[in-house]
Amino acid sequence: MGRPPNDLDDYLDWQSRLDSFKASGLSIDEFCLQEGVSRSTYYRWVDQLKDGVPESMVAEKAAWEKAESGEAAFVPITLKASPVEIELPNGGVVRLPLGVGQVVLVEVIRAVGALRPWKAPKS
């Protein structure tokens, strides 16, 4: 199947390299020469690892390995909440804000369900 995108092994390898560099006393140029990498590659990895290895990458790697082994896997996702809209038979719309509680939502649904069809007054 190949490697997953943004391979975690690369991140872990570079995290280890940068930890060794910090303890080595080498200059950046000496480190890059020793590792056989350019300064731009060094700075790119310093920037990518400034907050550590992303947790999402660890989860993605675990899911990838399970998929390759044939095991079922779930990849965690985050869904963005959106307002609730209830379209009424007469064309009206009830809009509820983000984060409306379950109790309020149930009461609104009951109230809407109890409405009798009505027609808008003629102009």
PDB file of C-alpha atoms in Angstrom:
ATOM      1  CA  MET A   1       0.000   0.000   0.000  1.00  0.00           C
ATOM      2  CA  GLY A   2       2.960   2.338   0.472  1.00  0.00           C
ATOM      3  CA  ARG A   3       3.517   5.014   3.049  1.00  0.00           C
ATOM      4  CA  PRO A   4       0.819   7.222   4.500  1.00  0.00           C
ATOM      5  CA  PRO A   5       1.058  10.925   3.719  1.00  0.00           C
ATOM      6  CA  ASN A   6       3.158  12.960   6.196  1.00  0.00           C
ATOM      7  CA  ASP A   7       4.758   9.776   7.482  1.00  0.00           C
ATOM      8  CA  LEU A   8       5.051   9.694  11.262  1.00  0.00           C
ATOM      9  CA  ASP A   9       8.386   7.865  10.995  1.00  0.00           C
ATOM     10  CA  ASP A  10       9.893  10.941   9.316  1.00  0.00           C
ATOM     11  CA  TYR A  11       8.645  13.152  12.140  1.00  0.00           C
ATOM     12  CA  LEU A  12       9.988  10.809  14.811  1.00  0.00           C
ATOM     13  CA  ASP A  13      13.321  10.509  12.976  1.00  0.00           C
ATOM     14  CA  TRP A  14      13.687  14.280  12.751  1.00  0.00           C
ATOM     15  CA  GLN A  15      12.576  14.776  16.348  1.00  0.00           C
ATOM     16  CA  SER A  16      15.388  12.415  17.382  1.00  0.00           C
ATOM     17  CA  ARG A  17      17.887  14.175  15.086  1.00  0.00           C
ATOM     18  CA  LEU A  18      17.004  17.599  16.481  1.00  0.00           C
ATOM     19  CA  ASP A  19      17.210  16.352  20.079  1.00  0.00           C
ATOM     20  CA  SER A  20      20.696  14.948  19.340  1.00  0.00           C
ATOM     21  CA  PHE A  21      21.699  18.210  17.665  1.00  0.00           C
ATOM     22  CA  LYS A  22      20.677  20.267  20.717  1.00  0.00           C
ATOM     23  CA  ALA A  23      22.890  18.117  22.951  1.00  0.00           C
ATOM     24  CA  SER A  24      25.808  17.971  20.477  1.00  0.00           C
ATOM     25  CA  GLY A  25      27.219  21.480  20.679  1.00  0.00           C
ATOM     26  CA  LEU A  26      27.494  21.544  16.869  1.00  0.00           C
ATOM     27  CA  SER A  27      26.642  24.625  14.848  1.00  0.00           C
ATOM     28  CA  ILE A  28      23.713  24.404  12.439  1.00  0.00           C
ATOM     29  CA  ASP A  29      26.126  24.240   9.497  1.00  0.00           C
ATOM     30  CA  GLU A  30      28.140  21.440  11.131  1.00  0.00           C
ATOM     31  CA  PHE A  31      24.973  19.508  11.945  1.00  0.00           C
ATOM     32  CA  CYS A  32      23.634  19.855   8.385  1.00  0.00           C
ATOM     33  CA  LEU A  33      26.964  18.704   6.942  1.00  0.00           C
ATOM     34  CA  GLN A  34      27.070  15.724   9.318  1.00  0.00           C
ATOM     35  CA  GLU A  35      23.463  14.746   8.498  1.00  0.00           C
ATOM     36  CA  GLY A  36      23.801  15.432   4.775  1.00  0.00           C
ATOM     37  CA  VAL A  37      20.883  17.876   4.676  1.00  0.00           C
ATOM     38  CA  SER A  38      20.498  21.479   3.569  1.00  0.00           C
ATOM     39  CA  ARG A  39      19.910  24.379   5.952  1.00  0.00           C
ATOM     40  CA  SER A  40      16.439  24.859   4.442  1.00  0.00           C
ATOM     41  CA  THR A  41      15.571  21.230   5.245  1.00  0.00           C
ATOM     42  CA  TYR A  42      16.836  21.735   8.798  1.00  0.00           C
ATOM     43  CA  TYR A  43      14.735  24.884   9.292  1.00  0.00           C
ATOM     44  CA  ARG A  44      11.660  23.273   7.716  1.00  0.00           C
ATOM     45  CA  TRP A  45      11.817  20.440  10.272  1.00  0.00           C
ATOM     46  CA  VAL A  46      12.505  22.830  13.148  1.00  0.00           C
ATOM     47  CA  ASP A  47       9.363  24.730  12.121  1.00  0.00           C
ATOM     48  CA  GLN A  48       7.251  21.578  11.657  1.00  0.00           C
ATOM     49  CA  LEU A  49       8.293  20.173  15.036  1.00  0.00           C
ATOM     50  CA  LYS A  50       8.116  23.381  17.091  1.00  0.00           C
ATOM     51  CA  ASP A  51       4.932  22.069  18.768  1.00  0.00           C
ATOM     52  CA  GLY A  52       6.003  18.404  18.732  1.00  0.00           C
ATOM     53  CA  VAL A  53       4.632  15.588  16.605  1.00  0.00           C
ATOM     54  CA  PRO A  54       0.942  16.273  15.768  1.00  0.00           C
ATOM     55  CA  GLU A  55      -1.456  13.938  17.633  1.00  0.00           C
ATOM     56  CA  SER A  56      -3.582  13.627  14.500  1.00  0.00           C
ATOM     57  CA  MET A  57      -0.577  12.153  12.713  1.00  0.00           C
ATOM     58  CA  VAL A  58      -0.114   9.522  15.434  1.00  0.00           C
ATOM     59  CA  ALA A  59      -3.809   8.548  15.120  1.00  0.00           C
ATOM     60  CA  GLU A  60      -3.588   8.497  11.314  1.00  0.00           C
ATOM     61  CA  LYS A  61      -0.509   6.255  11.439  1.00  0.00           C
ATOM     62  CA  ALA A  62      -2.249   3.810  13.814  1.00  0.00           C
ATOM     63  CA  ALA A  63      -5.315   3.680  11.538  1.00  0.00           C
ATOM     64  CA  TRP A  64      -3.095   3.191   8.475  1.00  0.00           C
ATOM     65  CA  GLU A  65      -1.269   0.276  10.109  1.00  0.00           C
ATOM     66  CA  LYS A  66      -4.573  -1.356  11.112  1.00  0.00           C
ATOM     67  CA  ALA A  67      -5.876  -0.960   7.566  1.00  0.00           C
ATOM     68  CA  GLU A  68      -2.751  -2.592   6.141  1.00  0.00           C
ATOM     69  CA  SER A  69      -3.105  -5.488   8.587  1.00  0.00           C
ATOM     70  CA  GLY A  70      -6.728  -6.028   7.548  1.00  0.00           C
ATOM     71  CA  GLU A  71      -8.160  -4.957  10.911  1.00  0.00           C
ATOM     72  CA  ALA A  72     -11.099  -2.604  11.019  1.00  0.00           C
ATOM     73  CA  ALA A  73     -10.047   0.900  11.995  1.00  0.00           C
ATOM     74  CA  PHE A  74     -11.707   4.175  12.811  1.00  0.00           C
ATOM     75  CA  VAL A  75     -10.074   7.495  12.133  1.00  0.00           C
ATOM     76  CA  PRO A  76     -11.207  10.210  14.531  1.00  0.00           C
ATOM     77  CA  ILE A  77     -12.831  13.200  12.854  1.00  0.00           C
ATOM     78  CA  THR A  78     -14.148  16.481  14.134  1.00  0.00           C
ATOM     79  CA  LEU A  79     -17.435  17.776  12.789  1.00  0.00           C
ATOM     80  CA  LYS A  80     -18.302  21.420  12.855  1.00  0.00           C
ATOM     81  CA  ALA A  81     -21.648  22.121  14.500  1.00  0.00           C
ATOM     82  CA  SER A  82     -24.227  23.992  12.466  1.00  0.00           C
ATOM     83  CA  PRO A  83     -27.485  25.683  13.403  1.00  0.00           C
ATOM     84  CA  VAL A  84     -30.645  23.571  13.363  1.00  0.00           C
ATOM     85  CA  GLU A  85     -33.276  24.558  10.801  1.00  0.00           C
ATOM     86  CA  ILE A  86     -36.784  23.116  10.659  1.00  0.00           C
ATOM     87  CA  GLU A  87     -38.726  23.847   7.494  1.00  0.00           C
ATOM     88  CA  LEU A  88     -42.473  24.056   8.042  1.00  0.00           C
ATOM     89  CA  PRO A  89     -45.017  22.786   5.506  1.00  0.00           C
ATOM     90  CA  ASN A  90     -46.173  26.355   4.855  1.00  0.00           C
ATOM     91  CA  GLY A  91     -42.657  27.443   3.892  1.00  0.00           C
ATOM     92  CA  GLY A  92     -41.768  28.992   7.227  1.00  0.00           C
ATOM     93  CA  VAL A  93     -38.452  28.111   8.843  1.00  0.00           C
ATOM     94  CA  VAL A  94     -37.604  27.720  12.526  1.00  0.00           C
ATOM     95  CA  ARG A  95     -33.899  28.413  13.144  1.00  0.00           C
ATOM     96  CA  LEU A  96     -32.217  27.385  16.371  1.00  0.00           C
ATOM     97  CA  PRO A  97     -28.756  28.651  17.316  1.00  0.00           C
ATOM     98  CA  LEU A  98     -25.630  26.535  17.766  1.00  0.00           C
ATOM     99  CA  GLY A  99     -25.463  24.740  21.070  1.00  0.00           C
ATOM    100  CA  VAL A 100     -29.203  24.628  21.673  1.00  0.00           C
ATOM    101  CA  GLY A 101     -29.904  22.079  24.383  1.00  0.00           C
ATOM    102  CA  GLN A 102     -31.661  18.775  23.812  1.00  0.00           C
ATOM    103  CA  VAL A 103     -34.599  19.794  26.022  1.00  0.00           C
ATOM    104  CA  VAL A 104     -35.233  22.948  23.984  1.00  0.00           C
ATOM    105  CA  LEU A 105     -34.896  21.050  20.707  1.00  0.00           C
ATOM    106  CA  VAL A 106     -37.418  18.401  21.818  1.00  0.00           C
ATOM    107  CA  GLU A 107     -39.900  21.091  22.903  1.00  0.00           C
ATOM    108  CA  VAL A 108     -39.563  22.951  19.591  1.00  0.00           C
ATOM    109  CA  ILE A 109     -40.119  19.726  17.633  1.00  0.00           C
ATOM    110  CA  ARG A 110     -43.215  18.948  19.708  1.00  0.00           C
ATOM    111  CA  ALA A 111     -44.571  22.460  19.190  1.00  0.00           C
ATOM    112  CA  VAL A 112     -43.932  22.358  15.436  1.00  0.00           C
ATOM    113  CA  GLY A 113     -45.539  18.910  15.224  1.00  0.00           C
ATOM    114  CA  ALA A 114     -48.659  20.225  16.959  1.00  0.00           C
ATOM    115  CA  LEU A 115     -49.113  23.101  14.506  1.00  0.00           C
ATOM    116  CA  ARG A 116     -52.081  22.913  12.209  1.00  0.00           C
ATOM    117  CA  PRO A 117     -51.535  23.723   8.588  1.00  0.00           C
ATOM    118  CA  TRP A 118     -52.428  27.323   7.957  1.00  0.00           C
ATOM    119  CA  LYS A 119     -52.352  29.608   5.012  1.00  0.00           C
ATOM    120  CA  ALA A 120     -50.881  33.046   5.003  1.00  0.00           C
ATOM    121  CA  PRO A 121     -53.512  35.782   4.901  1.00  0.00           C
ATOM    122  CA  LYS A 122     -54.222  37.152   1.441  1.00  0.00           C
ATOM    123  CA  SER A 123     -52.776  40.567   0.800  1.00  0.00           C
TER     124      SER A 123
END
